[in-house]
Structures are given as C-alpha cells and as structure tokens.
CSV table of C-alpha atoms in Angstrom, one decimal:
chain,number,residue,atom,x,y,z
A,50,GLU,CA,-83.5,-77.6,87.3
A,51,VAL,CA,-82.6,-74.5,85.4
A,52,GLN,CA,-78.9,-74.5,84.2
A,53,LEU,CA,-77.0,-71.8,82.3
A,54,VAL,CA,-73.5,-72.6,81.4
A,55,GLU,CA,-71.3,-69.9,79.9
A,56,SER,CA,-68.1,-70.5,77.9
A,57,GLY,CA,-65.7,-68.6,75.6
A,58,GLY,CA,-64.0,-66.3,78.0
A,59,GLY,CA,-60.3,-65.7,78.1
A,60,LEU,CA,-57.5,-63.3,77.6
A,61,VAL,CA,-57.7,-61.1,74.6
A,62,GLN,CA,-55.8,-58.0,73.3
A,63,PRO,CA,-57.5,-54.6,73.0
A,64,GLY,CA,-59.2,-54.2,69.7
A,65,ARG,CA,-59.7,-57.9,69.2
A,66,SER,CA,-62.9,-60.0,69.2
A,67,LEU,CA,-64.3,-62.7,71.4
A,68,LYS,CA,-67.6,-64.7,71.3
A,69,LEU,CA,-69.3,-65.9,74.4
A,70,SER,CA,-71.8,-68.8,74.5
A,71,CYS,CA,-74.4,-69.8,77.0
A,72,ALA,CA,-76.0,-73.3,77.0
A,73,ALA,CA,-79.4,-73.4,78.6
A,74,SER,CA,-81.3,-76.4,80.0
A,75,GLY,CA,-84.1,-77.2,82.4
A,76,PHE,CA,-86.7,-74.7,81.0
A,77,THR,CA,-88.3,-73.8,77.7
A,78,PHE,CA,-85.6,-71.5,76.3
A,79,SER,CA,-87.9,-69.8,73.8
A,80,ASP,CA,-90.3,-68.7,76.5
A,81,TYR,CA,-87.7,-66.3,77.9
A,82,TYR,CA,-86.0,-63.1,76.9
A,83,MET,CA,-82.3,-63.6,77.7
A,84,ALA,CA,-79.6,-61.2,78.8
A,85,TRP,CA,-75.9,-60.7,79.6
A,86,VAL,CA,-74.9,-59.0,82.8
A,87,ARG,CA,-71.2,-58.3,83.6
A,88,GLN,CA,-69.2,-57.6,86.7
A,89,ALA,CA,-65.7,-56.0,86.6
A,90,PRO,CA,-63.3,-57.3,89.1
A,91,THR,CA,-64.3,-56.2,92.6
A,92,LYS,CA,-67.0,-54.1,91.2
A,93,GLY,CA,-70.8,-54.1,90.9
A,94,LEU,CA,-73.2,-55.6,88.4
A,95,GLU,CA,-73.9,-54.0,85.0
A,96,TRP,CA,-76.6,-55.0,82.4
A,97,VAL,CA,-75.0,-55.4,79.0
A,98,ALA,CA,-77.6,-56.6,76.5
A,99,SER,CA,-80.9,-58.4,76.1
A,100,ILE,CA,-82.7,-60.3,73.3
A,101,SER,CA,-86.3,-61.1,72.8
A,102,TYR,CA,-87.9,-64.5,72.6
A,103,ASP,CA,-87.3,-65.0,68.9
A,104,GLY,CA,-84.2,-62.8,68.5
A,105,GLY,CA,-86.2,-60.2,66.6
A,106,SER,CA,-85.4,-57.4,69.1
A,107,THR,CA,-82.1,-56.6,70.8
A,108,TYR,CA,-81.2,-54.1,73.4
A,109,TYR,CA,-77.7,-52.8,74.5
A,110,ARG,CA,-76.2,-50.5,76.9
A,111,ASP,CA,-74.7,-47.4,75.3
A,112,SER,CA,-71.1,-48.3,76.0
A,113,VAL,CA,-71.3,-51.5,73.9
A,114,LYS,CA,-73.6,-50.4,71.1
A,115,GLY,CA,-72.0,-51.0,67.8
A,116,ARG,CA,-69.3,-53.2,69.3
A,117,PHE,CA,-71.3,-56.1,70.9
A,118,SER,CA,-74.0,-58.3,69.3
A,119,ILE,CA,-76.4,-60.6,71.2
A,120,SER,CA,-78.0,-63.5,69.4
A,121,ARG,CA,-79.7,-66.8,70.2
A,122,ASP,CA,-80.4,-70.2,68.6
A,123,ASN,CA,-83.7,-71.5,70.1
A,124,ALA,CA,-83.2,-74.9,68.4
A,125,LYS,CA,-80.0,-75.3,70.4
A,126,SER,CA,-81.2,-73.5,73.5
A,127,SER,CA,-78.1,-71.3,73.3
A,128,LEU,CA,-77.3,-67.6,73.8
A,129,TYR,CA,-74.4,-65.8,72.3
A,130,LEU,CA,-72.5,-62.5,72.7
A,131,GLN,CA,-70.2,-61.4,70.0
A,132,MET,CA,-67.8,-58.8,71.3
A,133,ASP,CA,-65.7,-56.8,68.8
A,134,SER,CA,-63.3,-53.9,69.3
A,135,LEU,CA,-62.7,-54.9,72.9
A,136,ARG,CA,-61.4,-52.4,75.4
A,137,SER,CA,-59.8,-52.7,78.8
A,138,GLU,CA,-63.0,-51.5,80.4
A,139,ASP,CA,-64.8,-54.6,79.1
A,140,THR,CA,-62.7,-56.7,81.4
A,141,ALA,CA,-65.3,-58.5,83.6
A,142,THR,CA,-67.1,-61.7,84.4
A,143,TYR,CA,-70.0,-62.1,82.0
A,144,TYR,CA,-73.1,-63.8,83.3
A,145,CYS,CA,-75.9,-65.3,81.2
A,146,THR,CA,-79.3,-64.6,82.7
A,147,THR,CA,-83.0,-65.2,82.0
A,148,ASP,CA,-84.9,-62.1,81.3
A,149,ARG,CA,-88.5,-60.8,80.6
A,150,ASP,CA,-90.0,-57.8,79.1
A,151,ASP,CA,-92.5,-57.2,81.9
A,152,GLY,CA,-90.3,-55.6,84.6
A,153,THR,CA,-89.5,-58.8,86.4
A,154,PRO,CA,-85.9,-59.5,87.6
A,155,PHE,CA,-83.1,-61.6,86.3
A,156,ALA,CA,-84.3,-64.8,87.8
A,157,TYR,CA,-81.7,-67.4,86.9
A,158,TRP,CA,-77.9,-66.9,86.4
A,159,GLY,CA,-75.0,-68.9,85.1
A,160,GLN,CA,-71.7,-69.2,86.9
A,161,GLY,CA,-70.1,-66.7,84.6
A,162,THR,CA,-67.1,-66.6,82.2
A,163,LEU,CA,-64.2,-64.2,82.7
A,164,VAL,CA,-63.1,-61.9,79.9
A,165,THR,CA,-59.8,-60.1,80.3
A,166,VAL,CA,-58.8,-57.5,77.8
A,167,SER,CA,-55.1,-56.7,78.1
A,168,SER,CA,-52.0,-56.4,76.0
B,273,ASP,CA,-80.2,-43.6,83.9
B,274,ILE,CA,-81.7,-44.3,87.3
B,275,VAL,CA,-79.0,-44.4,89.9
B,276,LEU,CA,-79.4,-46.7,92.9
B,277,THR,CA,-77.4,-45.8,96.0
B,278,GLN,CA,-76.4,-48.4,98.7
B,279,SER,CA,-74.1,-48.1,101.7
B,280,PRO,CA,-70.9,-50.0,100.9
B,281,VAL,CA,-70.6,-52.0,104.1
B,282,LEU,CA,-72.9,-53.0,107.0
B,283,ALA,CA,-71.5,-54.8,110.1
B,284,VAL,CA,-73.8,-56.9,112.1
B,285,SER,CA,-73.7,-59.6,114.8
B,286,LEU,CA,-75.0,-63.1,114.3
B,287,GLY,CA,-78.6,-63.4,115.5
B,288,GLN,CA,-79.2,-59.6,115.1
B,289,ARG,CA,-81.2,-57.8,112.5
B,290,ALA,CA,-79.6,-56.4,109.4
B,291,THR,CA,-81.3,-53.6,107.4
B,292,ILE,CA,-79.9,-52.8,104.0
B,293,SER,CA,-81.1,-49.8,102.2
B,294,CYS,CA,-81.3,-48.7,98.5
B,295,ARG,CA,-82.3,-45.3,97.4
B,296,ALA,CA,-83.2,-44.5,93.7
B,297,SER,CA,-82.6,-41.2,92.0
B,298,GLN,CA,-86.2,-41.3,90.8
B,299,SER,CA,-89.3,-43.4,91.5
B,300,VAL,CA,-89.2,-47.0,90.4
B,301,SER,CA,-92.8,-47.7,91.1
B,302,ILE,CA,-95.7,-47.8,88.7
B,303,SER,CA,-99.1,-47.5,90.4
B,304,SER,CA,-98.7,-50.0,93.2
B,305,ILE,CA,-96.0,-52.1,91.5
B,306,ASN,CA,-92.6,-51.5,92.9
B,307,LEU,CA,-90.0,-52.5,90.3
B,308,MET,CA,-87.1,-53.1,92.7
B,309,HIS,CA,-85.4,-56.4,93.2
B,310,TRP,CA,-82.7,-57.8,95.5
B,311,TYR,CA,-79.9,-60.2,94.9
B,312,GLN,CA,-77.3,-62.0,97.1
B,313,GLN,CA,-73.8,-62.7,95.9
B,314,LYS,CA,-71.3,-64.8,97.9
B,315,PRO,CA,-67.6,-64.6,97.0
B,316,GLY,CA,-66.8,-66.5,93.8
B,317,GLN,CA,-70.4,-67.2,93.0
B,318,GLN,CA,-73.0,-65.8,90.7
B,319,PRO,CA,-75.8,-63.5,92.0
B,320,LYS,CA,-78.9,-65.2,93.3
B,321,LEU,CA,-82.4,-63.6,93.2
B,322,LEU,CA,-83.7,-63.0,96.8
B,323,MET,CA,-86.7,-60.7,96.4
B,324,TYR,CA,-88.7,-59.4,93.5
B,325,ARG,CA,-91.0,-56.4,93.3
B,326,ALA,CA,-89.7,-55.1,96.6
B,327,SER,CA,-91.4,-57.5,98.9
B,328,ASN,CA,-91.9,-60.9,97.3
B,329,LEU,CA,-89.6,-63.8,98.3
B,330,ALA,CA,-88.0,-65.7,95.5
B,331,SER,CA,-88.4,-69.4,95.4
B,332,GLY,CA,-86.4,-71.3,98.1
B,333,ILE,CA,-85.4,-68.1,100.0
B,334,PRO,CA,-85.9,-68.4,103.8
B,335,ALA,CA,-88.5,-66.3,105.6
B,336,ARG,CA,-85.9,-64.4,107.6
B,337,PHE,CA,-85.4,-62.3,104.5
B,338,SER,CA,-88.0,-59.6,103.9
B,339,GLY,CA,-88.3,-56.5,101.8
B,340,SER,CA,-90.2,-53.2,101.9
B,341,GLY,CA,-90.4,-49.8,100.3
B,342,SER,CA,-91.9,-47.9,97.5
B,343,GLY,CA,-91.1,-45.0,95.2
B,344,THR,CA,-87.4,-44.2,95.8
B,345,ASP,CA,-86.6,-45.9,99.1
B,346,PHE,CA,-86.3,-49.6,99.6
B,347,THR,CA,-85.1,-51.9,102.4
B,348,LEU,CA,-84.0,-55.5,102.6
B,349,THR,CA,-84.1,-56.9,106.1
B,350,ILE,CA,-82.5,-60.1,107.4
B,351,ASP,CA,-83.7,-61.2,110.8
B,352,PRO,CA,-82.0,-63.0,112.4
B,353,VAL,CA,-78.7,-62.9,110.6
B,354,GLN,CA,-77.0,-66.2,110.2
B,355,ALA,CA,-73.4,-67.0,109.2
B,356,ASP,CA,-74.6,-68.2,105.7
B,357,ASP,CA,-75.9,-64.7,105.1
B,358,ILE,CA,-72.5,-63.0,104.9
B,359,ALA,CA,-72.4,-61.8,101.3
B,360,ALA,CA,-72.9,-58.8,99.1
B,361,TYR,CA,-76.4,-57.6,98.4
B,362,TYR,CA,-77.5,-55.7,95.3
B,363,CYS,CA,-80.7,-53.9,94.5
B,364,GLN,CA,-81.8,-53.6,90.9
B,365,GLN,CA,-84.5,-51.6,89.2
B,366,SER,CA,-86.6,-52.6,86.2
B,367,ARG,CA,-88.7,-49.4,85.9
B,368,GLU,CA,-86.6,-48.0,83.1
B,369,SER,CA,-84.1,-49.1,80.6
B,370,PRO,CA,-81.2,-49.5,81.0
B,371,ARG,CA,-81.9,-51.6,84.1
B,372,THR,CA,-79.4,-50.6,86.7
B,373,PHE,CA,-78.0,-52.1,89.9
B,374,GLY,CA,-76.9,-50.5,93.1
B,375,GLY,CA,-73.2,-50.6,94.0
B,376,GLY,CA,-73.8,-53.3,96.5
B,377,THR,CA,-73.7,-53.6,100.3
B,378,LYS,CA,-71.2,-56.0,101.8
B,379,LEU,CA,-72.6,-57.6,105.0
B,380,GLU,CA,-69.8,-58.2,107.5
B,381,LEU,CA,-69.6,-59.7,111.0
B,382,LYS,CA,-68.9,-57.4,113.9
C-alpha cells in the first residue's frame, strides 16, 4: 500500500523558514517524480513544486521561485520542501504527492501538514 | 497559465445524476489524449484521484463515476449519487506547466 506521511508543519512568523518532510513507502520511490501541492484554508488546490527521479531537475510555481527548494533522498525514500522568507499567503496545508513527467495526474497523496504563517 | 472554471456548488438528490463541468481557457488535449483529471476531496481529508485523462477510472473507483470531454470542455458524472459522494470535486490539467486546478465544485444534497 502506498503511504506518504508529511511532517514539519506549524506556526511560523513571516520572513522565517520551515522545512517539510515526506516519508514514502509501499512503492519504488526512485521510479517517481514527486511534488508538493498546497491548499489554503477553505480554498482550492495549487501545485507548488516538482522534482525529477534523481533530483537533477526541479520545477516551481512563480510565486515560490527563489524562496522554496524541493529536494529528495532516494536512499531514505524521503521528499523535502525548504521554505524560506515565508509570507502570510503561504499559509496552507501542504500535500506530498507522486508525480510523473508524462502528463499523468497526481496519483497518490499524503494526509497533509498545515503551515501557518502569522505574527 | 491555463485557467479551469468550475461551478462552485451543485445540489443533487440521492439516487439522481450529478453532472460536474470544467471549462479550460485553452485546449488541454494533444491529438486524442485529453490531459484532464478529476479528484474527490471530503472534508478534512486529502484529495483522491477519481479519473485520469478525462475518461479513465482510477483504481478502486466505482463505476457510477464516469468522465467525458475533449479540448476545453469536460464533465464528471456521478449516477446514481450516493451519500458517500458528498464532497468537493476538482479538475486538473497536465497539458501545460504550471499544472493547474479548477476552483472546485462542492456537491451538496437538496
């Protein structure tokens, strides 16, 4: 059974940093791109970032470029999101998802971790 | 960015048919491949993949769900609606980066 378990969320002040983690199991982690998708409270879904199989290629939405960094450790089957210079508009539940580079959907999702940016 | 537009709310009666629409600001199809997908999200839960490439049921999804469409107009149909189907439904395109989602349609009981 595919499992994705996020951690690292919490309350953080504007301008500060936070690092999210996602532990994957039940599938061959290195066979998948991986992604982070977020959802602001009572709002819709928004793709944030993706990373290739070996971490050699990364992709970001414009609003987080230069502030967020996605990475992975295939030996640990883990995905990360380093978030710097956080803003109030980054407040959301962040989901770890499997991804592909062939137009297929986000097939598997974690339960999410809530990040609240507030003073 | 490709904008996906959904009606915010759809009210249905149990046992009836629900038709949820999604309109894209430009075509999300390449040749005969429709790069539109659908997700279900219940309150307090993560999204779950329902349908991929417009009309293909994801694993474990019951056959009362179906999808259709091409180009810019897509539909998710639930027939008949059951109590367990009360949720929000999102369309998502993977034709272009950034991949975008619709605003969601909340399925409610009449």
